[in-house]
PDB file of C-alpha atoms in Angstrom:
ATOM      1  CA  UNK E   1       9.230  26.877  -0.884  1.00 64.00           C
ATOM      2  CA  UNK E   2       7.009  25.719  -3.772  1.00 75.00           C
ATOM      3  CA  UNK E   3       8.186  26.353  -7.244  1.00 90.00           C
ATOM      4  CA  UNK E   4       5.715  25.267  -8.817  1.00 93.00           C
ATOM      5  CA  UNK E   5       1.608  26.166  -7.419  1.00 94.00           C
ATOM      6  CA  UNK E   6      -1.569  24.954  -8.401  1.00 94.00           C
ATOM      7  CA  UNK E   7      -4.075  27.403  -6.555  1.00 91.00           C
ATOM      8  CA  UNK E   8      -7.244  25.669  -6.616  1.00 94.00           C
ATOM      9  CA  UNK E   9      -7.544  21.753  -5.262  1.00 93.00           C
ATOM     10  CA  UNK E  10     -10.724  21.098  -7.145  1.00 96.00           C
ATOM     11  CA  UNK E  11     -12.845  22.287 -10.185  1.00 97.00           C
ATOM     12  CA  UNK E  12     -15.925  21.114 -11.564  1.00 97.00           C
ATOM     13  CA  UNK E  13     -17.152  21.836 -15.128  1.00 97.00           C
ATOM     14  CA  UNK E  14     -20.062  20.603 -17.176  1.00 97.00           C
ATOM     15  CA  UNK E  15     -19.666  18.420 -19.791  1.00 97.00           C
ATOM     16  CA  UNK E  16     -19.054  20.153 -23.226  1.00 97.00           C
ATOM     17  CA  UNK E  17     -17.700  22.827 -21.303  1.00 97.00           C
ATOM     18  CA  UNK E  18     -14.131  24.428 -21.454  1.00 98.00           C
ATOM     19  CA  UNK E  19     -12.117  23.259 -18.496  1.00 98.00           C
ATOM     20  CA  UNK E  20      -9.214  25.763 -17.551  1.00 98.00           C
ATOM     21  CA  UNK E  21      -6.408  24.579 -15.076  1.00 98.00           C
ATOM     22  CA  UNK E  22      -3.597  27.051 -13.850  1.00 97.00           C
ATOM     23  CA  UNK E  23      -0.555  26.801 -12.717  1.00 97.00           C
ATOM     24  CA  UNK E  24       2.137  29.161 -11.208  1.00 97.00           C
ATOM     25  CA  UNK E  25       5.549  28.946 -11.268  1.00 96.00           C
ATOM     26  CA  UNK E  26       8.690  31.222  -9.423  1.00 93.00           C
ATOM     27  CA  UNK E  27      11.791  29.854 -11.415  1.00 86.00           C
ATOM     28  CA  UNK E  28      12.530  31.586 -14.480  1.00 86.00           C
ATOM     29  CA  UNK E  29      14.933  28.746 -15.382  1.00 87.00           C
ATOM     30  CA  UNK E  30      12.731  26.142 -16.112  1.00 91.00           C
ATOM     31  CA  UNK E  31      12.513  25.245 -19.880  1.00 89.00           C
ATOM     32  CA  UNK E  32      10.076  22.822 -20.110  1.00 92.00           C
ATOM     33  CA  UNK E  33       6.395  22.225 -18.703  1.00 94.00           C
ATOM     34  CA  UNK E  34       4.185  19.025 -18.912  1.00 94.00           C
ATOM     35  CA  UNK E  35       0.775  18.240 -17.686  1.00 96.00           C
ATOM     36  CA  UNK E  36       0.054  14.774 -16.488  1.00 95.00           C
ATOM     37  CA  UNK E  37      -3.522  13.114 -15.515  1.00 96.00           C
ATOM     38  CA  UNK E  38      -3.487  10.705 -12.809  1.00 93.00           C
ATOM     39  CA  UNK E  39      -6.358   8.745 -12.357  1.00 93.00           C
ATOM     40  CA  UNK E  40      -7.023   6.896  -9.073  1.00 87.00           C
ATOM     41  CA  UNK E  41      -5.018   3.746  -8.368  1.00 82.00           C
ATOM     42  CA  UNK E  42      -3.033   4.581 -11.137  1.00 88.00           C
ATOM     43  CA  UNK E  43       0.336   6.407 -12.172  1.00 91.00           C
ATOM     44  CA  UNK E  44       0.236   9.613 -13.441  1.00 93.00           C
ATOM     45  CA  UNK E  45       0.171   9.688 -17.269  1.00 93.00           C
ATOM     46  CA  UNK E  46       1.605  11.885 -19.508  1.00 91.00           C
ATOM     47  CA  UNK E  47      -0.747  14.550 -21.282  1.00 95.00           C
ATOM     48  CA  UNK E  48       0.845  17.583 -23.040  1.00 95.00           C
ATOM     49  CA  UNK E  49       3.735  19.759 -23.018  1.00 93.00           C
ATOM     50  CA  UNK E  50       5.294  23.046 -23.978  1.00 95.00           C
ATOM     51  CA  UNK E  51       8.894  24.084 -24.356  1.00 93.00           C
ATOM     52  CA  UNK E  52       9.425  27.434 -22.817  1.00 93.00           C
ATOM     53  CA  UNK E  53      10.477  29.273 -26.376  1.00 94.00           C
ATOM     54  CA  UNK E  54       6.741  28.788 -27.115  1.00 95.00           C
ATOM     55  CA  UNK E  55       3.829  30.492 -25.746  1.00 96.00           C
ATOM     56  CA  UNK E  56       0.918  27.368 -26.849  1.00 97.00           C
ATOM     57  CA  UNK E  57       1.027  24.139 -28.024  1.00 97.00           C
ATOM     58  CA  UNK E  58      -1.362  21.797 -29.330  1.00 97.00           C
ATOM     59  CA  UNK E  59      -2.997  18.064 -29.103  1.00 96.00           C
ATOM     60  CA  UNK E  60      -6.602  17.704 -29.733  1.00 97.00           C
ATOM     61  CA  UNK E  61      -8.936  18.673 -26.908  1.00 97.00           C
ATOM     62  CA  UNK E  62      -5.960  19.897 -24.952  1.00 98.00           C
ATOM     63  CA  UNK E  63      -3.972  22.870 -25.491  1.00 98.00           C
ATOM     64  CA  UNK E  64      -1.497  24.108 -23.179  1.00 98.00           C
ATOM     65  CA  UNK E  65      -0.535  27.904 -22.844  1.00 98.00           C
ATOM     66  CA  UNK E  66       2.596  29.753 -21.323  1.00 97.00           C
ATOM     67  CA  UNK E  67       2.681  33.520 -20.184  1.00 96.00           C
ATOM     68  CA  UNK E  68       6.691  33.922 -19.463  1.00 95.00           C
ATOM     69  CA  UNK E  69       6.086  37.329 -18.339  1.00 95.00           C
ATOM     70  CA  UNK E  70       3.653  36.254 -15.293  1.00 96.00           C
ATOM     71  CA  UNK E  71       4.934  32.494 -14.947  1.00 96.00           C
ATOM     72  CA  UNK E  72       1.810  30.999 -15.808  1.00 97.00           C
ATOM     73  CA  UNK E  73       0.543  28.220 -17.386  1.00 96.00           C
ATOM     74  CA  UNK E  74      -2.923  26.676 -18.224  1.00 98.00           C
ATOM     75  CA  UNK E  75      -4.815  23.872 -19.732  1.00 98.00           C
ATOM     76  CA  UNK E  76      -7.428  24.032 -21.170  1.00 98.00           C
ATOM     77  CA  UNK E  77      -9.733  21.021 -22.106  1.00 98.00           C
ATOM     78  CA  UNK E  78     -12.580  21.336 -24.820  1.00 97.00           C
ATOM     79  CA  UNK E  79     -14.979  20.138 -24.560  1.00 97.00           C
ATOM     80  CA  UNK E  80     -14.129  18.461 -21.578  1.00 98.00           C
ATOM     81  CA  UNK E  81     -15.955  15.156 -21.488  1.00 97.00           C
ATOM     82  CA  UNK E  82     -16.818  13.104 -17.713  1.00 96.00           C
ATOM     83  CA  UNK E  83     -13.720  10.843 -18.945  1.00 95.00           C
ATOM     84  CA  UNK E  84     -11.407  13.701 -18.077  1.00 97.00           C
ATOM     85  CA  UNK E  85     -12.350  12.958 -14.323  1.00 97.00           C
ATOM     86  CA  UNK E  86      -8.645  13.043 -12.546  1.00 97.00           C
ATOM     87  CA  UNK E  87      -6.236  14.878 -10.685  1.00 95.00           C
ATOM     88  CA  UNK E  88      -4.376  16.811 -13.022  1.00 97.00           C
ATOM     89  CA  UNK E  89      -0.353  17.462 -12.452  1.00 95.00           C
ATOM     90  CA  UNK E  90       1.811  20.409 -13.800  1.00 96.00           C
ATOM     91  CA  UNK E  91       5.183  19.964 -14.160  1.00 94.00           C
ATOM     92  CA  UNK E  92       8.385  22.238 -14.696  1.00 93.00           C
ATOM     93  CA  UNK E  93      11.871  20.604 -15.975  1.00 89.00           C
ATOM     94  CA  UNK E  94      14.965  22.475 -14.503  1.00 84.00           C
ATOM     95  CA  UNK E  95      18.384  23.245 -16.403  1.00 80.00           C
ATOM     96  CA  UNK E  96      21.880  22.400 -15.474  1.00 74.00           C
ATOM     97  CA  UNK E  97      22.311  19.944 -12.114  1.00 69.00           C
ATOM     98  CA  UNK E  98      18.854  20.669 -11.383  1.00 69.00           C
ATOM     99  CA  UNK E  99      17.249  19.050 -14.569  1.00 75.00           C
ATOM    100  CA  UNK E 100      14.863  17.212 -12.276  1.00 82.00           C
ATOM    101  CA  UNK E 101      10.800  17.776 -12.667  1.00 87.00           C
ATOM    102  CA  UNK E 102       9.406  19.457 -10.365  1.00 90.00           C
ATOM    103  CA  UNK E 103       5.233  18.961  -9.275  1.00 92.00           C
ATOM    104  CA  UNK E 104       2.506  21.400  -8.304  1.00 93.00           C
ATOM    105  CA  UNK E 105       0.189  19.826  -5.852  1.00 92.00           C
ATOM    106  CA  UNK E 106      -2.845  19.142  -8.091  1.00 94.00           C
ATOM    107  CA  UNK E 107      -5.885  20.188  -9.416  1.00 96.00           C
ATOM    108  CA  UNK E 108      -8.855  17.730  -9.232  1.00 96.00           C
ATOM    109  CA  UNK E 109     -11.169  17.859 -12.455  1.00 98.00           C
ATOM    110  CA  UNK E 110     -14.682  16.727 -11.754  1.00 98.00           C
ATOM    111  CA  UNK E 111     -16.815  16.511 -15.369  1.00 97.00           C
ATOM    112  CA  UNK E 112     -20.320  16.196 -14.692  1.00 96.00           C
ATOM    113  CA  UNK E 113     -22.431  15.178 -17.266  1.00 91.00           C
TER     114      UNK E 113
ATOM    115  CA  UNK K   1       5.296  -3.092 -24.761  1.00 63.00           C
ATOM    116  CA  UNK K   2       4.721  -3.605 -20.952  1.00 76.00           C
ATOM    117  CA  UNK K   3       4.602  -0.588 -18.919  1.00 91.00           C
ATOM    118  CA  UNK K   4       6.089   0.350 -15.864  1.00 95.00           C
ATOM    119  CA  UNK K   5       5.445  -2.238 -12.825  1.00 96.00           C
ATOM    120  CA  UNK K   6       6.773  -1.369  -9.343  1.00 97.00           C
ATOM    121  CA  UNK K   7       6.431  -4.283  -6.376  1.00 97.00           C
ATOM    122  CA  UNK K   8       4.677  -4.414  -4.047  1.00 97.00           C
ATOM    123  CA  UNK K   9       2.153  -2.200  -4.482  1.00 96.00           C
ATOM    124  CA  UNK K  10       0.655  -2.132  -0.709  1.00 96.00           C
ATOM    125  CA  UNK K  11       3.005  -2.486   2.025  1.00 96.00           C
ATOM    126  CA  UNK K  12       2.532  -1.731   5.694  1.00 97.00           C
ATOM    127  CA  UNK K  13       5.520  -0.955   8.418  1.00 97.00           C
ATOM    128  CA  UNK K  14       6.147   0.195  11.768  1.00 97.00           C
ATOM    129  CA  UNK K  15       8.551   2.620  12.872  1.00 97.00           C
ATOM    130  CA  UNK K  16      11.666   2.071  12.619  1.00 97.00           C
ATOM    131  CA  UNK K  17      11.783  -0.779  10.408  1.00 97.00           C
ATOM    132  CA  UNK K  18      13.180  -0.471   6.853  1.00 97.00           C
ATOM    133  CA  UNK K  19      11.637  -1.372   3.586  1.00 97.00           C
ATOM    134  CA  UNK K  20      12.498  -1.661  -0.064  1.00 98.00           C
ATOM    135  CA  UNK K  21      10.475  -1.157  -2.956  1.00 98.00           C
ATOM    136  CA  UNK K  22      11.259  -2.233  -6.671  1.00 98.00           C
ATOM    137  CA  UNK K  23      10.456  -0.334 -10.045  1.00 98.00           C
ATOM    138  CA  UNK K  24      10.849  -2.133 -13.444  1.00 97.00           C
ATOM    139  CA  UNK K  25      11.137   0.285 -16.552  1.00 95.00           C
ATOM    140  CA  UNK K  26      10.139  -0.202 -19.620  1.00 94.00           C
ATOM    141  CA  UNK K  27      12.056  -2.347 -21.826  1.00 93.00           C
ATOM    142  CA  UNK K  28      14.756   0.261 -23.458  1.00 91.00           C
ATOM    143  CA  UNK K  29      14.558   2.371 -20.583  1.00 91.00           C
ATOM    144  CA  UNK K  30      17.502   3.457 -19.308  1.00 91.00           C
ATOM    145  CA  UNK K  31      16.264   6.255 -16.931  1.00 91.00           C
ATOM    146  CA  UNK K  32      14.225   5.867 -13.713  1.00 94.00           C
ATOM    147  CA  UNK K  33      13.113   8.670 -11.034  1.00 94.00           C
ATOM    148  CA  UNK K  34      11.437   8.041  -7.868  1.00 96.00           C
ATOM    149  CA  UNK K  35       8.558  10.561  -6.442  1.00 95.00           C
ATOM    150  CA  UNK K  36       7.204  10.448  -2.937  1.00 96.00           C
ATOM    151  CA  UNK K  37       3.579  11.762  -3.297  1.00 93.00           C
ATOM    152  CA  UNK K  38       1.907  12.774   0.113  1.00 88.00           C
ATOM    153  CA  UNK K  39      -2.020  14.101  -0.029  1.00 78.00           C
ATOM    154  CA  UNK K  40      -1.607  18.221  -0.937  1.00 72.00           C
ATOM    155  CA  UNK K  41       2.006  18.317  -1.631  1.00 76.00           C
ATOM    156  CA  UNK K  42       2.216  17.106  -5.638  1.00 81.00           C
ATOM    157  CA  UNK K  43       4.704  14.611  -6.353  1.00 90.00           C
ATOM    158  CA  UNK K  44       8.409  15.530  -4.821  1.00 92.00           C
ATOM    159  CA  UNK K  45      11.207  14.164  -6.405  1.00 92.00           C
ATOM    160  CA  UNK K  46      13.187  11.675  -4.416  1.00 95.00           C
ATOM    161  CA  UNK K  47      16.236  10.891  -7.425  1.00 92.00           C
ATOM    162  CA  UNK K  48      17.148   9.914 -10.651  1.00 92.00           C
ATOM    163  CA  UNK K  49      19.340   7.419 -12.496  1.00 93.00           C
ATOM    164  CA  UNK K  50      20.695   6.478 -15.525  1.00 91.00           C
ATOM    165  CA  UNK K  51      23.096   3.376 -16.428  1.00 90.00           C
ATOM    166  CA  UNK K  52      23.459   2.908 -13.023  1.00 92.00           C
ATOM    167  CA  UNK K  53      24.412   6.199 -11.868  1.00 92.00           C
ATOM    168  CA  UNK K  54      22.664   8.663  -9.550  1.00 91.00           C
ATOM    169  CA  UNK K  55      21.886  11.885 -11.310  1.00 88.00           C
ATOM    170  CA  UNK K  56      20.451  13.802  -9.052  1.00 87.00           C
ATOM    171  CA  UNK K  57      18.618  13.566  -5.475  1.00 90.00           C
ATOM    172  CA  UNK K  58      15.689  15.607  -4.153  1.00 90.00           C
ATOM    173  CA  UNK K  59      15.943  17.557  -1.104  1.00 90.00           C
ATOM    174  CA  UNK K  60      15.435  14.329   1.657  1.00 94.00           C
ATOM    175  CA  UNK K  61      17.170  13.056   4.338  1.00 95.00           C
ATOM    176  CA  UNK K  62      19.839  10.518   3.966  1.00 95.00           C
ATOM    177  CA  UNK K  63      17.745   7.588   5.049  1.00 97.00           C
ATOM    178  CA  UNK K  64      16.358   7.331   1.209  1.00 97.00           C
ATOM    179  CA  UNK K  65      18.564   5.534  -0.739  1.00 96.00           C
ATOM    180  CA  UNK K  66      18.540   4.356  -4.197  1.00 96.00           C
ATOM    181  CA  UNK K  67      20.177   1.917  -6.604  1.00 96.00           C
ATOM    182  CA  UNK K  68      19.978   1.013 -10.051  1.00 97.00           C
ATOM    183  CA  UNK K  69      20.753  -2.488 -12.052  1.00 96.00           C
ATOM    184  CA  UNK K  70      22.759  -2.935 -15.111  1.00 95.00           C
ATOM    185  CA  UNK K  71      19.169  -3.786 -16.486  1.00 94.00           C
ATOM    186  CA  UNK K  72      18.152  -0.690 -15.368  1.00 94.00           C
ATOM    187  CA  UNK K  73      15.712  -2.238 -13.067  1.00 97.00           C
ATOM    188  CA  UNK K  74      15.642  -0.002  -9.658  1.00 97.00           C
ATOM    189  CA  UNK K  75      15.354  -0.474  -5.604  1.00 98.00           C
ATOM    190  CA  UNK K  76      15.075   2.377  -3.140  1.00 97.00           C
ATOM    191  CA  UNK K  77      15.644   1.830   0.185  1.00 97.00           C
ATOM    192  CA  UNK K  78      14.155   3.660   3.742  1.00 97.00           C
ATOM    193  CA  UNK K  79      15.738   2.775   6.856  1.00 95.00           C
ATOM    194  CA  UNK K  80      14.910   3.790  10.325  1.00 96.00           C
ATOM    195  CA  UNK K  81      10.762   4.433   8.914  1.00 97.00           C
ATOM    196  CA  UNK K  82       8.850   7.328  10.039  1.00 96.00           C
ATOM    197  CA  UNK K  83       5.061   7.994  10.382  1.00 95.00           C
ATOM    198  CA  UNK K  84       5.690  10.331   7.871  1.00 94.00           C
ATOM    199  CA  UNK K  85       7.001   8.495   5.188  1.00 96.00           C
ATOM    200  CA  UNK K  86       3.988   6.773   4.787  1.00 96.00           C
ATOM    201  CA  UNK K  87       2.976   7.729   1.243  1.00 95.00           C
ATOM    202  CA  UNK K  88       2.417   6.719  -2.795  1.00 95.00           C
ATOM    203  CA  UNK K  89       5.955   6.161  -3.957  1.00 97.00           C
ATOM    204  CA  UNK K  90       6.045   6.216  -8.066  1.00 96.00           C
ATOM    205  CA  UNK K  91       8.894   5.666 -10.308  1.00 96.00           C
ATOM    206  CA  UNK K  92       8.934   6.511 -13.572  1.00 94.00           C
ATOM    207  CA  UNK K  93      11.229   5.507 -16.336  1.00 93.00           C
ATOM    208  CA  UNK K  94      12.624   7.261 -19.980  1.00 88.00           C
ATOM    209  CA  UNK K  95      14.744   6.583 -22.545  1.00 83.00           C
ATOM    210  CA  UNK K  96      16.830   8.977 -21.513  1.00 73.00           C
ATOM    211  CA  UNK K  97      18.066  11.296 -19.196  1.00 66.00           C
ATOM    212  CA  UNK K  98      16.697  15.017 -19.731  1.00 62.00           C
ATOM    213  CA  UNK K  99      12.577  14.136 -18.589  1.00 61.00           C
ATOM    214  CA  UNK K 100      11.010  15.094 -21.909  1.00 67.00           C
ATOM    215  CA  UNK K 101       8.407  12.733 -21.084  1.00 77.00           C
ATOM    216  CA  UNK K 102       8.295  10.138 -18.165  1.00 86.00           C
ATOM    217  CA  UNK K 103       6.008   6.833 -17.852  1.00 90.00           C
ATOM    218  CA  UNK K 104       5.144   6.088 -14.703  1.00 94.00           C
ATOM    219  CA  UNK K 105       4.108   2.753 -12.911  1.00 95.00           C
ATOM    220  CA  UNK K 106       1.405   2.328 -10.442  1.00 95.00           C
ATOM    221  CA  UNK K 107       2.883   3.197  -7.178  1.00 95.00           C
ATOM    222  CA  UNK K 108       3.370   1.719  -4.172  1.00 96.00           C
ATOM    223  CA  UNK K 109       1.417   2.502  -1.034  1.00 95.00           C
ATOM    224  CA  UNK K 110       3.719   2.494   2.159  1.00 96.00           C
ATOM    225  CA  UNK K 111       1.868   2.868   5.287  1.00 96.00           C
ATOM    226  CA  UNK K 112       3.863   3.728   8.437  1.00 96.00           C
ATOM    227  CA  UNK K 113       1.739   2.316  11.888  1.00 95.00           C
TER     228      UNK K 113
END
């Protein structure tokens, strides 16, 4: 049973563009969501987060939105530049005993310039 | 400040043999989780520790096994290898428990034959 869902495997978006990654979620107990990009070869690297009392947050190019209501979350990236190139990871934090993180699958970005 | 390393970071086995792999944290680090990542299922959690302790384990079978140092450095263990346990394991390391934000190393790639 996945918790946590990202939907689509791949996107591709033109540079400049706005890039828009989604990701579902079933547990209404989780209190904390990251994003991480994870580039090939490499570990995945932290990008952004949101604690669950807020509904955006923040950093630059990237800005990271919760919908409680429909357990959703997005990323959006603008304007997304070919750099941004990587398989991008949301993340939910659990409360109590099960304070672990738990993954979607993935999204890969492809910018094309 | 070096980042996370984990050793080796390519390893083959056959079935049935067992293997360990090492993850180094971040000097200051006192946390470290270990992720099994397998193509289209995300990153699943494997466990966690801090100051030696286990936290908390992920839902897999008793052949994963994990230890930590009083330097916080970390070994899992898998005995009795499967085909399926061939995968990208990660560790990451934070200051603390609680996974605000995680660093993680490289990975290593097991491959089952």
């Amino acid at each position: 049973d996945q918790q946590v869902k990202q939907n689509s495997p791949s996107l591709s978006v033109q540079e400049g563009r706005i890039s828009i990654l989604n990701c579902d979620y079933t547990n209404s107990m989780f209190d904390y969501f990251l994003w991480y990009k994870k580039y090939p070869a490499e570990g995945p690297t932290f990008l952004i987060s949101i604690s669950s009392i807020k509904d955006k947050n923040e950093d630059g190019r990237f800005t990271v939105f919760l919908n409680k209501s429909a357990k959703h979350l997005s990323l959006h990236i603008v304007p997304s530049q070919p750099g941004d190139s990587a398989v991008y990871f949301c993340a939910a934090r659990g409360t109590g005993s099960a304070r672990q993180l738990t993954f979607g699958s993935g999204t890969q970005l492809t910018v094309l310039p | 400040k070096a980042g996370v390393t984990q050793t080796p970071r390519y390893l083959i086995k056959t079935r049935g043999q067992q293997v360990t792999l090492s993850c180094s944290p971040i000097s200051g680090h006192r946390s470290v989780s270990w992720y099994q990542q397998t193509p289209g299922q995300g990153l699943q959690f494997l466990f966690e520790y801090f100051s030696e302790t286990q936290r908390n384990k992920g839902n897999f079978p008793g052949r994963f096994s994990g230890r930590q140092f009083s330097n916080s450095r970390s070994e899992m263990n898998v005995s009795t290898l499967e085909l399926g346990d061939s995968a990208l394991y990660l560790c990451a390391s934070g200051l603390g428990a609680g996974y605000n934000e995680q660093f993680f190393g490289p990975g290593t790639r097991l491959t089952v034959l």
